[in-house]
mmCIF file of C-alpha atoms and ligand atoms in Angstrom:
data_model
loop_
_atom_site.group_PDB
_atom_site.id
_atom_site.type_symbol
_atom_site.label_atom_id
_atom_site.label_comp_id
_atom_site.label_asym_id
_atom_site.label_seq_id
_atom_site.Cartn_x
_atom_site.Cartn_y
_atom_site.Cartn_z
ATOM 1 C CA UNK A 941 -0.185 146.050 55.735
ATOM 2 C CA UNK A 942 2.986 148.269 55.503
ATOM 3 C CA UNK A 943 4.473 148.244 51.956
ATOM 4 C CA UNK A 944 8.204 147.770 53.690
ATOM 5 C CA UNK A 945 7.463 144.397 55.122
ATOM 6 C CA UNK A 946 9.499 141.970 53.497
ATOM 7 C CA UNK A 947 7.867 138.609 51.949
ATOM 8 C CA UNK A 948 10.341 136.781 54.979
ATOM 9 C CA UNK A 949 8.476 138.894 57.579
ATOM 10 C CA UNK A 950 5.193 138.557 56.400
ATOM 11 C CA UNK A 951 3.964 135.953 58.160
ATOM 12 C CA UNK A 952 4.993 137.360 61.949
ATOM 13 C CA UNK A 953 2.275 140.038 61.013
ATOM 14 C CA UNK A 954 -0.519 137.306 60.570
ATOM 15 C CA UNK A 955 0.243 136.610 63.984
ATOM 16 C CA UNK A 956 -2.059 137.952 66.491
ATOM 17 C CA UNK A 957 -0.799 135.824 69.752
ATOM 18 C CA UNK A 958 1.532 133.792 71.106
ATOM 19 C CA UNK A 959 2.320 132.233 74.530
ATOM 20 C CA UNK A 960 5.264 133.085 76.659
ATOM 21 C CA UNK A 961 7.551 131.017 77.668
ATOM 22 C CA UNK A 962 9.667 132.344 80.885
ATOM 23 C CA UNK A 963 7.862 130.900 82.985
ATOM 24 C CA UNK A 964 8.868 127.674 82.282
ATOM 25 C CA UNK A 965 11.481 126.251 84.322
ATOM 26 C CA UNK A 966 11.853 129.682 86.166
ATOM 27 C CA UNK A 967 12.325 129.591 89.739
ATOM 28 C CA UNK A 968 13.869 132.691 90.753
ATOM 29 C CA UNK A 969 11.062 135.415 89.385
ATOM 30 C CA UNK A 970 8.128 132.894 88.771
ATOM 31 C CA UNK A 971 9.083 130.171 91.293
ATOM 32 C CA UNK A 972 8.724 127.366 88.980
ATOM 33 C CA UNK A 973 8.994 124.135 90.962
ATOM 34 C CA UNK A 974 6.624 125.653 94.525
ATOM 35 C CA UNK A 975 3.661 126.495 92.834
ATOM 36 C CA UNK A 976 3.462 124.716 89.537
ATOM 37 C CA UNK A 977 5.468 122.397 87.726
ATOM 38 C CA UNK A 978 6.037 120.592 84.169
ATOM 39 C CA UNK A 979 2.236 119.284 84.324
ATOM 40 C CA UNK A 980 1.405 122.948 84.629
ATOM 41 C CA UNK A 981 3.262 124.057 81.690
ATOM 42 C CA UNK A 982 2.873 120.952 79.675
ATOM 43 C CA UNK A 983 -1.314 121.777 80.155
ATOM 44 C CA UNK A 984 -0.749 126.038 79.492
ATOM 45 C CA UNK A 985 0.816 124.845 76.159
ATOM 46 C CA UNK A 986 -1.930 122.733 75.592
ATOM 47 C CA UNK A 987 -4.946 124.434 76.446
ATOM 48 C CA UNK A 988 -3.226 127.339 74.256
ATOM 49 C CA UNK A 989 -2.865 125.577 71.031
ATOM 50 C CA UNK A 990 -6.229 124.009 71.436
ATOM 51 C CA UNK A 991 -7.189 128.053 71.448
ATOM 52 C CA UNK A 992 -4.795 128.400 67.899
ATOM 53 C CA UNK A 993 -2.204 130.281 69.750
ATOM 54 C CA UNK A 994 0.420 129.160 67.101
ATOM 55 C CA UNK A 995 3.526 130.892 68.118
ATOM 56 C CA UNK A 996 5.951 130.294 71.780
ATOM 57 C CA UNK A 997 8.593 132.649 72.534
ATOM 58 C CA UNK A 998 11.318 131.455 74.584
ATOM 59 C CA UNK A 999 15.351 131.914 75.540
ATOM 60 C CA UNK A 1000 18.111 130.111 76.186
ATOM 61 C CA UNK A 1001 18.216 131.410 79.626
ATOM 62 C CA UNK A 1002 15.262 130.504 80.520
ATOM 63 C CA UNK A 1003 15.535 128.481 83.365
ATOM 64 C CA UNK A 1004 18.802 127.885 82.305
ATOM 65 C CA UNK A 1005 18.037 125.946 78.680
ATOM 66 C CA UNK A 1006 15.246 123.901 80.930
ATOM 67 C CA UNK A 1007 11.705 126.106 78.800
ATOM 68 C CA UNK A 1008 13.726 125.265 75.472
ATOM 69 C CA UNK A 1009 13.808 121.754 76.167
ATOM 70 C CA UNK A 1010 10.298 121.533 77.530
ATOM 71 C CA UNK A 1011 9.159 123.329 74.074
ATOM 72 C CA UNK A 1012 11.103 121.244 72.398
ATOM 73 C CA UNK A 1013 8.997 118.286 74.646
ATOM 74 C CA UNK A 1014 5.757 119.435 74.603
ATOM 75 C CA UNK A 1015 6.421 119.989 70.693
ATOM 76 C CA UNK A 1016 6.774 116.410 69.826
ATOM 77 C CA UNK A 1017 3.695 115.539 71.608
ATOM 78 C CA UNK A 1018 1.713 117.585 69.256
ATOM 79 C CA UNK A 1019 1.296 117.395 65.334
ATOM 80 C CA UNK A 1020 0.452 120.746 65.518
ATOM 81 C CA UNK A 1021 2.608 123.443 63.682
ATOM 82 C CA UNK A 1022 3.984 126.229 65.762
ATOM 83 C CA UNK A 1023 5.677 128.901 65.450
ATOM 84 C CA UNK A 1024 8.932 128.860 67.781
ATOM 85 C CA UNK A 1025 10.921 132.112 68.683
ATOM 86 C CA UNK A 1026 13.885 132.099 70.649
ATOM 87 C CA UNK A 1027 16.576 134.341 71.805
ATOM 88 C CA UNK A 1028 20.531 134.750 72.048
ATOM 89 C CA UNK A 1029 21.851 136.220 74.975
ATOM 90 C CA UNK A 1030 25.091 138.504 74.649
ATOM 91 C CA UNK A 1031 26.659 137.503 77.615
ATOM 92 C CA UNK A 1032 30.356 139.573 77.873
ATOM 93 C CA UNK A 1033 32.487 136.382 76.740
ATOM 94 C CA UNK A 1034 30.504 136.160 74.248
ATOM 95 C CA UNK A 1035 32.860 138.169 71.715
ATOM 96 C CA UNK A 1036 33.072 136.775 68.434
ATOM 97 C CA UNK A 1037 30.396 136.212 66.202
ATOM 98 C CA UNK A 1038 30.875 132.424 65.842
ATOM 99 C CA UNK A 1039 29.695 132.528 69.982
ATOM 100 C CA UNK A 1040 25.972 133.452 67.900
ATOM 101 C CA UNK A 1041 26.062 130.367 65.866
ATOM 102 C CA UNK A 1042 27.102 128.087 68.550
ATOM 103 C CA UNK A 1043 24.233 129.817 70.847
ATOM 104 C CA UNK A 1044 21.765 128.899 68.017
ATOM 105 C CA UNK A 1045 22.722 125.320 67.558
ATOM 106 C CA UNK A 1046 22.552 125.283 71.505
ATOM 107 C CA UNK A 1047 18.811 126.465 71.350
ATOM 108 C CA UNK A 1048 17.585 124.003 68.412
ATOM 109 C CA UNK A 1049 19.235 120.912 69.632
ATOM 110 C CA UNK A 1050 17.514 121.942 73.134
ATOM 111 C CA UNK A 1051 14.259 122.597 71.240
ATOM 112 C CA UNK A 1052 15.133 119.759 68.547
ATOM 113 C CA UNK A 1053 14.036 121.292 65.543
ATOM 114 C CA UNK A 1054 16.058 122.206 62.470
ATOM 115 C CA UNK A 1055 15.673 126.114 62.217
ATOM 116 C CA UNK A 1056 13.410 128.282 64.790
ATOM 117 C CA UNK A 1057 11.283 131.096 63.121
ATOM 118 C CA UNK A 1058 12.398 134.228 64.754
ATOM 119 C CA UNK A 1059 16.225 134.702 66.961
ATOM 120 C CA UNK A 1060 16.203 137.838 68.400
ATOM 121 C CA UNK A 1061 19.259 139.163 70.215
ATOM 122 C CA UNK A 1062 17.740 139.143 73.343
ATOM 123 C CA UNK A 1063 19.415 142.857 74.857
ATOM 124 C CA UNK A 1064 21.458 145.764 73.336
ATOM 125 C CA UNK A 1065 24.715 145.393 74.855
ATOM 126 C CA UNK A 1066 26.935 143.469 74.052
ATOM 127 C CA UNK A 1067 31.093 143.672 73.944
ATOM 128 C CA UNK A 1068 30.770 142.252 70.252
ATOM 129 C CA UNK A 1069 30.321 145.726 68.165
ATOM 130 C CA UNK A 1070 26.260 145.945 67.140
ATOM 131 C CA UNK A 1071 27.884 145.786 62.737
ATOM 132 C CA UNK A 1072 29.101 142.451 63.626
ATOM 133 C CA UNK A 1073 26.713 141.344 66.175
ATOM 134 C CA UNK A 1074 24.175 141.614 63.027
ATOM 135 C CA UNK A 1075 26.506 140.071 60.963
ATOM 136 C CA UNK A 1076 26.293 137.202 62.678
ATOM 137 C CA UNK A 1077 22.571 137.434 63.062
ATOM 138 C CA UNK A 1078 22.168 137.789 59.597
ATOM 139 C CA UNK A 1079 24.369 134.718 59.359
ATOM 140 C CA UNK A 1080 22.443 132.806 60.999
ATOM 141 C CA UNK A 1081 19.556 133.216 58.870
ATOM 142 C CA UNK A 1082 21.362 132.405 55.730
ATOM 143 C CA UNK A 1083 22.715 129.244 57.210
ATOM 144 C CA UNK A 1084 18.737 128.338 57.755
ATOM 145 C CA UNK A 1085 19.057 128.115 61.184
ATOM 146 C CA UNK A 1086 15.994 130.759 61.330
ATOM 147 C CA UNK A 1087 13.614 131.885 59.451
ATOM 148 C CA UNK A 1088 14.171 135.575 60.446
ATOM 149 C CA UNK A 1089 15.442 137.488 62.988
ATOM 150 C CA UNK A 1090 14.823 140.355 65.822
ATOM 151 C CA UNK A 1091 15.638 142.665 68.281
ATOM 152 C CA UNK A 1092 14.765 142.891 72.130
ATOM 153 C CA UNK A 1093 14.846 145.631 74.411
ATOM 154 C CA UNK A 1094 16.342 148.055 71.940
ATOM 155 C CA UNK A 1095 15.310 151.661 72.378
ATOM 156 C CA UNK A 1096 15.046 153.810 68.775
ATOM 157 C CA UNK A 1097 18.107 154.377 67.638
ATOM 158 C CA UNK A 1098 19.792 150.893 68.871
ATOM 159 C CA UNK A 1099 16.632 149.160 66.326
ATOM 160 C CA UNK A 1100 17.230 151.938 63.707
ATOM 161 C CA UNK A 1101 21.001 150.836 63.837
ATOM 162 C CA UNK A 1102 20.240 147.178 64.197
ATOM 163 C CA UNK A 1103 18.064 148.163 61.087
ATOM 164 C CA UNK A 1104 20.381 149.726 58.837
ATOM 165 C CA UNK A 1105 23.218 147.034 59.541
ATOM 166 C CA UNK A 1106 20.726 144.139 58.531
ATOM 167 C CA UNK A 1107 19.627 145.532 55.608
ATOM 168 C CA UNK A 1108 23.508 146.140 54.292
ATOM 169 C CA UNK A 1109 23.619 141.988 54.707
ATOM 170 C CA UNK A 1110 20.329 141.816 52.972
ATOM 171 C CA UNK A 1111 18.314 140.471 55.937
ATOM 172 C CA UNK A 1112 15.024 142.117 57.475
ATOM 173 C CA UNK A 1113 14.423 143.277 60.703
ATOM 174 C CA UNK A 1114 11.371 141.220 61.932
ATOM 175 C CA UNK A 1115 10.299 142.232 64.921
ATOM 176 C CA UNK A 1116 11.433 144.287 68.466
ATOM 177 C CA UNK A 1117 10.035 142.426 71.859
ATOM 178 C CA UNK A 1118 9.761 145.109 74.030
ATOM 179 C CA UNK A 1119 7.895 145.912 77.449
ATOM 180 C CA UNK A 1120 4.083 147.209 76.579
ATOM 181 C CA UNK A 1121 1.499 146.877 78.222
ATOM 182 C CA UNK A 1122 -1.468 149.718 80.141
ATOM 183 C CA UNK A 1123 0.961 149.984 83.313
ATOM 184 C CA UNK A 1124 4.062 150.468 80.570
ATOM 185 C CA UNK A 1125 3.646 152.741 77.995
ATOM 186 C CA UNK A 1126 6.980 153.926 77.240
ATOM 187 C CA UNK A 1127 7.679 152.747 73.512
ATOM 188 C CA UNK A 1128 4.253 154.731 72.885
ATOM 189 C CA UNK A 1129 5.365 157.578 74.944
ATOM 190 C CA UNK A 1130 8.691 157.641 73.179
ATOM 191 C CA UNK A 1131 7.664 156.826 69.321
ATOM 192 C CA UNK A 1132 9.505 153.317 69.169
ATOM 193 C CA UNK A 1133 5.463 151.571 68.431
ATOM 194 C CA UNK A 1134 5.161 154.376 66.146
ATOM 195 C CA UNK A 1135 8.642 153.625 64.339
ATOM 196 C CA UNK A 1136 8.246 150.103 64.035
ATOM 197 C CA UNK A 1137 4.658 150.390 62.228
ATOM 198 C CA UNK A 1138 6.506 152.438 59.938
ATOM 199 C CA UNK A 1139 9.332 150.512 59.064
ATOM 200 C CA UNK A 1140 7.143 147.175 58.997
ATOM 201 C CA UNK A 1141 9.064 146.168 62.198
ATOM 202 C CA UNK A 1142 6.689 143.281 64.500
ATOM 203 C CA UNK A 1143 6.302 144.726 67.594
ATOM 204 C CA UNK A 1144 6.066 141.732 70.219
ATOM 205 C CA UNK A 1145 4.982 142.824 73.633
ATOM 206 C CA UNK A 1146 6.058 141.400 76.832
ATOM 207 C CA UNK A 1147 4.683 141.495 80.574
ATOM 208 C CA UNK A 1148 1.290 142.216 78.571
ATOM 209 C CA UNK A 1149 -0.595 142.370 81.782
ATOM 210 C CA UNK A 1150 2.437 143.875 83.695
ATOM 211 C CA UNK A 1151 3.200 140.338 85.491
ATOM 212 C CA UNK A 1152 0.263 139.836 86.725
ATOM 213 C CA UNK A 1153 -0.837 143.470 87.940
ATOM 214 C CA UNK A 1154 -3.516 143.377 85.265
ATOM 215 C CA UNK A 1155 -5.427 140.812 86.211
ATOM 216 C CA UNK A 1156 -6.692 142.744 89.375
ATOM 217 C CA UNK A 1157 -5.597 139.612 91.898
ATOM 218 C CA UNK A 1158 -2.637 142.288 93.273
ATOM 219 C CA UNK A 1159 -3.246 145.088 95.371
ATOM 220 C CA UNK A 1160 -0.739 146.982 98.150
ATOM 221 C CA UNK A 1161 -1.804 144.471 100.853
ATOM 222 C CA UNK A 1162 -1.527 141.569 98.603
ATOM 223 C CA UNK A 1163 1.498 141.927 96.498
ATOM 224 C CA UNK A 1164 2.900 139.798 94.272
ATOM 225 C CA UNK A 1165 5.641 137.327 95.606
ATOM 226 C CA UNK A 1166 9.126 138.043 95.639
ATOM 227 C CA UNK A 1167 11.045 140.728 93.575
ATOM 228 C CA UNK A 1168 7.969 141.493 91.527
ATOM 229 C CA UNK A 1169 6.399 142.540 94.776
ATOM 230 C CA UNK A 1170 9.455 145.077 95.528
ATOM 231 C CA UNK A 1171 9.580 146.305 91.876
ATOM 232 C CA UNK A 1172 5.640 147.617 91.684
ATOM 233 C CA UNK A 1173 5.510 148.793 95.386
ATOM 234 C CA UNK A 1174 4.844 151.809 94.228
ATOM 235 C CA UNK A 1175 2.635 151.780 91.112
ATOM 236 C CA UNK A 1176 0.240 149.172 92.645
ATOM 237 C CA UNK A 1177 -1.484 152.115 95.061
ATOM 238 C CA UNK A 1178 -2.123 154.019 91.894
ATOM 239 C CA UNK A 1179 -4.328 151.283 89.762
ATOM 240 C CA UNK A 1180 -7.077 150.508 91.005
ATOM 241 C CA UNK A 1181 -8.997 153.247 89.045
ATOM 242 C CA UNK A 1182 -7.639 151.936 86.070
ATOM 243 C CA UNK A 1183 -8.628 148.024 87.100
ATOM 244 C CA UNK A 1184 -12.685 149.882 87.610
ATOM 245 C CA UNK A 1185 -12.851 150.934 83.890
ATOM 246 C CA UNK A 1186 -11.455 147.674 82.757
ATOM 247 C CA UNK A 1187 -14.200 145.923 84.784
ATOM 248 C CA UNK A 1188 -16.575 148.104 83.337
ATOM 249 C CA UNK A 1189 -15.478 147.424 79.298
ATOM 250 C CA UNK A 1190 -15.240 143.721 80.146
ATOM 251 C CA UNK A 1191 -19.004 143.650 81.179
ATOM 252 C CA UNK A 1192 -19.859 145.438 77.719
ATOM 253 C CA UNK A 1193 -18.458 142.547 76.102
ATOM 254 C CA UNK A 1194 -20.063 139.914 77.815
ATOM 255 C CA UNK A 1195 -18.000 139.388 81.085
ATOM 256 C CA UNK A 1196 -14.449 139.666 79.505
ATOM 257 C CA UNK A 1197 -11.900 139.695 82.439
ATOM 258 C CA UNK A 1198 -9.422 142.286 83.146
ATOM 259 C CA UNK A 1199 -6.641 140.024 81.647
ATOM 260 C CA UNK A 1200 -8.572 139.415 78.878
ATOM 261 C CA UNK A 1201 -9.345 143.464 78.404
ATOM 262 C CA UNK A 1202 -5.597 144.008 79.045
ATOM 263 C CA UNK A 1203 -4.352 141.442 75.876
ATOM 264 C CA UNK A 1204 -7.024 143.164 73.887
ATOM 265 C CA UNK A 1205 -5.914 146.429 73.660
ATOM 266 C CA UNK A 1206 -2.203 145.332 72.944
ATOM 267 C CA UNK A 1207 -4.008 143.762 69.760
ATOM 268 C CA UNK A 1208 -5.917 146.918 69.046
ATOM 269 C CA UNK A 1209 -2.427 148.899 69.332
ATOM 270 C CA UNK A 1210 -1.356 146.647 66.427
ATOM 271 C CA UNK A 1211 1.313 144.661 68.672
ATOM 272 C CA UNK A 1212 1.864 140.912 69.298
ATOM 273 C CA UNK A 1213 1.003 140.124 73.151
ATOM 274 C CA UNK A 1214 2.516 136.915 74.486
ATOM 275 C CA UNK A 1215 1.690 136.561 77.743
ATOM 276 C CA UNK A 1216 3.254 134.122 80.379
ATOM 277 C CA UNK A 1217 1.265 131.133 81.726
ATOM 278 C CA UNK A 1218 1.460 129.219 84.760
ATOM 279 C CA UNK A 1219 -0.913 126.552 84.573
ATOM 280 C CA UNK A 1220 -4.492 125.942 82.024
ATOM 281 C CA UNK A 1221 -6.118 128.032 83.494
ATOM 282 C CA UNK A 1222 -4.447 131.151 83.561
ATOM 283 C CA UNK A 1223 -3.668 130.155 79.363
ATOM 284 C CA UNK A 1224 -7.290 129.660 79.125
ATOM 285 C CA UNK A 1225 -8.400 133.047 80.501
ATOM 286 C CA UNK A 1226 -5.758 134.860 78.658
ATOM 287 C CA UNK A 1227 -6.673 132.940 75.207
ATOM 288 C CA UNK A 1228 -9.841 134.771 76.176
ATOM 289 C CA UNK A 1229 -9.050 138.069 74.820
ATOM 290 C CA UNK A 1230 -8.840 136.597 71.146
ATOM 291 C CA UNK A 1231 -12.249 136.230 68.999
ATOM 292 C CA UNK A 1232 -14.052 139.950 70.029
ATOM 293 C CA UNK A 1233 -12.165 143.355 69.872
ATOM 294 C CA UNK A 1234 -12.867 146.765 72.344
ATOM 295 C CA UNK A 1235 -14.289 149.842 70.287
ATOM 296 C CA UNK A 1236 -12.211 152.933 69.875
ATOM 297 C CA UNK A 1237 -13.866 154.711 71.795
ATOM 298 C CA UNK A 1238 -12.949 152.311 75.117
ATOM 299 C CA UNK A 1239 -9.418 152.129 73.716
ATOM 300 C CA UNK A 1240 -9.135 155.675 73.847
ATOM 301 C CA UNK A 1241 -10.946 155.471 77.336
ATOM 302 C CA UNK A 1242 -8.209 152.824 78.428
ATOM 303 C CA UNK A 1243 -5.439 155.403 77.515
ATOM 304 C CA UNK A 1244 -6.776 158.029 79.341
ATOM 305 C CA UNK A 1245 -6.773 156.186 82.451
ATOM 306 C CA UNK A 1246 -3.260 154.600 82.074
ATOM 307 C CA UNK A 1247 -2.246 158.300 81.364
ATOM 308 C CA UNK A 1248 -3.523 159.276 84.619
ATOM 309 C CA UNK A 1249 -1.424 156.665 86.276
ATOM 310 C CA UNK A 1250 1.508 157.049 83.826
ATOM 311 C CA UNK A 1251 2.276 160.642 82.950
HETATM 312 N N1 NAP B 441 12.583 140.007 75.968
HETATM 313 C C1 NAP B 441 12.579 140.203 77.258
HETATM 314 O O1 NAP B 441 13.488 140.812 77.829
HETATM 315 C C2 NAP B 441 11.424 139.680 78.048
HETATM 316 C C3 NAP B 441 11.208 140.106 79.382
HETATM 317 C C4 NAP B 441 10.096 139.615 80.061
HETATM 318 C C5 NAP B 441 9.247 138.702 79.443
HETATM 319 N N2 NAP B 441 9.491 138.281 78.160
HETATM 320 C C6 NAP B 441 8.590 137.323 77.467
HETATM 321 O O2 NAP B 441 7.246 137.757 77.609
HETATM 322 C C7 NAP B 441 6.448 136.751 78.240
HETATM 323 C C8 NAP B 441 5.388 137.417 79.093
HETATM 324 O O3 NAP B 441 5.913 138.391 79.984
HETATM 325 P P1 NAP B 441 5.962 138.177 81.568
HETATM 326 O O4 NAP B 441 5.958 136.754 81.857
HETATM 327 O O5 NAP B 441 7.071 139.038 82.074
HETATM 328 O O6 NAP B 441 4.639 138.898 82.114
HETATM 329 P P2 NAP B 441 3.064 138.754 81.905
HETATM 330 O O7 NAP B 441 2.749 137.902 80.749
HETATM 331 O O8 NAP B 441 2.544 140.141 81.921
HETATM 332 O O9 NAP B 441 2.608 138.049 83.274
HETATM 333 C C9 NAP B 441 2.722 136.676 83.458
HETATM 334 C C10 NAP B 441 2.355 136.302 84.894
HETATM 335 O O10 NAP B 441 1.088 136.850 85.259
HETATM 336 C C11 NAP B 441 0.330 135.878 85.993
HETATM 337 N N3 NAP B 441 -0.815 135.528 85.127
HETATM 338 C C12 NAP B 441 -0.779 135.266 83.778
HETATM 339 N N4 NAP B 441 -2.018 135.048 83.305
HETATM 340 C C13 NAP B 441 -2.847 135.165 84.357
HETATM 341 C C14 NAP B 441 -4.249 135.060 84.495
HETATM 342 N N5 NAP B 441 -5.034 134.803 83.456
HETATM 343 N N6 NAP B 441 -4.788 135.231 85.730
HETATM 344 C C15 NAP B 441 -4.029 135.502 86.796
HETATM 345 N N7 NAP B 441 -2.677 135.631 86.724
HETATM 346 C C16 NAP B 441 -2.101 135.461 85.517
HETATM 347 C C17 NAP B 441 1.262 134.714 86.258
HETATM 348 O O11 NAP B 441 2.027 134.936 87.447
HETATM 349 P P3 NAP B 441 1.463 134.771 88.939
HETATM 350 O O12 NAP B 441 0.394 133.730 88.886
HETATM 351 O O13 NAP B 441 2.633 134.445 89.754
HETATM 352 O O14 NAP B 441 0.917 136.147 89.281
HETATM 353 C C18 NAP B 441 2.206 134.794 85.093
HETATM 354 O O15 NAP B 441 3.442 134.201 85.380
HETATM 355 C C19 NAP B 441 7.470 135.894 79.003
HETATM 356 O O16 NAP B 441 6.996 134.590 79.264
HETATM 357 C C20 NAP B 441 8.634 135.905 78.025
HETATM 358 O O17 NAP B 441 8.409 134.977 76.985
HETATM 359 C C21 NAP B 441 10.554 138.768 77.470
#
C-alpha cells in the first residue's frame, strides 16, 4: 500500500466493492417507479450485503433525498455495519461554506446516522472558490460529521488543487469517483488513475459496466431506454468484439458473465467499482465478480480490445 495514505484513509483501500446507489428513487435516467420499486432496492441491498459488499455510495440528489432515506431505511433493518458515502452538490446558491454543513446535516438526518464515512463534493464547479469550498469540506470532517472526505468528477489538476488545499487544513484527500470502466478509459488515458495511486488517492469508479452496455443485453437494435439510449448511439455498433473476448475470459473462469468480467478488471486496475442495482438479481450477478481475479495476461487482452474501440 502507498506510503502517503493517511491512517484516516486507510480503511477506503481495504475496500474492494461497494453498491451504488442512483438508482434508487431515480426516475428520470433509471425509471425508478415503472420497472422496479422500493422492494427492488430494499432486496439489491440485501442480496449485496449478504455477498459482504460493505460500502453504499449515494447523493443528496438522488432522487431528490428519496436513495438517502431508503439507505438510511434499509440500514436500520440490518445489524450489519456499512460503510455509507454520500455527496454534496454545489448547486450556484450554494455560496458560502456554511451551505456545506447544512447540506451534510441534510444527508445524515435523511440517512439517520451520526457521521457518514466519505462526503465527496460531488462536481468541480462551484461559485464558492475551490480554497474555501475545501475549507468547508475539511470542516466538516473536524466537526465529525464524516469520517473523510473526496472528490468527484475532478480532472488532474482540479484533484491536485483540491489536494493541496486539504492538506493546508490538515485533512486527506480520500478518494476521486470518477467515470471508469472498458467503454471509458479516459482517467487511464489521461494519467488521473495513475496520479491517484501515487498520491494514495481511492479511486472509486462509476458506470463500471458503462450503464448497462457491459452486460451484453444492449445492442443498436435494442438500446437502452431513454437518454442512455441517445447518449451510446454511437459506441454501441462498435462493441460487440469487445463483448466476444469477455465471453471468452468468463468461460476460463468457470462461466463468469460479462458483468462480472467487466467489475473484475476495475479491481485488477486497483479501483473501487460500485455498480448500480436494480433489483437481486442484477446485485447478485454483479457480487459475482468478487472471490476469483482475471490473469494479466487477459487484462492486458481486455485493454487491447477496449483500445480498439477507444483510441
Ligand atoms: N459521481 C458521479 O457523478 C456519478 C455518476 C454516475 C454514477 N455514480 C455512482 O455510480 C453508481 C454506478 O454507476 P451507474 O449507475 O451510472 O452505472 P452502472 O453501474 O455501470 O450501470 C447500472 C445499470 O446497469 C444495469 N445493470 C446493472 N447490473 C446489471 C446486471 N447484472 N445485469 C444486467 N443489467 C445490469 C441496470 O440498468 P438497466 O437494467 O436499466 O439496464 C443498472 O441500473 C451509481 O449508482 C452512483 O452511485 C456517480
Amino acid at each position: 500500500m502507498n506510503d502517503t495514505v493517511s491512517s484516516e484513509t486507510r480503511f477506503l483501500h481495504a475496500v474492494e466493492f461497494g453498491l451504488g446507489a442512483w438508482q434508487w428513487g431515480d426516475r428520470l435516467i433509471w425509471q425508478f417507479g415503472q420497472n422496479y420499486g422500493d422492494e427492488d432496492c430494499r432486496a439489491a441491498f440485501e442480496v449485496s450485503l449478504e455477498a459482504g459488499i460493505r460500502f453504499v455510495d449515494t447523493a443528496e440528489v438522488y432522487g431528490n433525498g428519496r436513495s438517502e432515506r431508503m439507505l438510511g431505511q434499509f440500514l436500520k433493518e440490518t445489524d450489519q455495519a456499512v460503510l455509507v458515502a454520500t455527496k454534496y452538490f454545489p448547486y450556484p446558491w450554494r455560496f458560502t461554506k456554511k451551505a456545506l454543513i447544512r447540506a451534510i446535516k441534510g444527508s445524515l438526518e435523511r440517512i439517520g446516522i451520526e457521521a457518514v464515512d466519505l462526503y465527496q463534493i460531488h462536481q468541480p464547479y462551484s461559485l464558492l472558490p475551490l480554497d474555501s469550498l475545501m475549507e468547508a469540506l475539511a470542516e466538516a470532517a473536524k466537526e465529525g460529521l464524516t469520517r473523510t472526505v473526496g472528490v468527484s468528477n475532478y480532472n488532474q489538476t482540479q484533484m491536485m488543487r483540491a489536494y493541496s488545499a486539504l492538506a493546508r487544513n490538515n485533512v486527506p484527500l480520500a478518494s476521486n469517483q470518477v467515470t471508469y470502466s472498458l467503454l471509458n478509459r479516459s482517467i487511464e488515458y489521461e494519467g488521473l488513475l495513475a496520479r491517484c495511486k501515487e498520491l494514495g488517492v481511492r479511486v472509486i469508479a462509476y458506470s463500471p459496466i458503462e450503464k448497462g452496455l457491459l452486460t451484453g443485453k444492449y445492442s443498436p437494435e435494442n438500446p437502452p431506454p431513454g437518454v442512455r439510449g441517445r447518449r451510446y448511439g454511437d459506441l454501441l455498433p462498435k462493441i460487440d468484439p469487445l463483448l466476444k473476448l469477455m465471453t471468452e475470459i468468463g468461460q476460463e473462469h468457470g462461466g463468469k458473465s460479462k458483468a462480472q468480467v467487466a467489475l473484475n478488471w476495475c479491481i485488477c486496475k486497483e479501483t473501487l467499482p460500485i455498480p448500480g442495482a436494480k433489483n437481486a438479481v442484477q446485485a447478485e450477478e454483479n457480487a459475482g465478480a468478487l472471490g476469483w481475479k482475471l490473469t494479466e495476461e487477459e487484462v492486458e487482452k481486455l485493454d487491447e480490445a477496449s483500445d480498439a474501440i477507444l483510441k
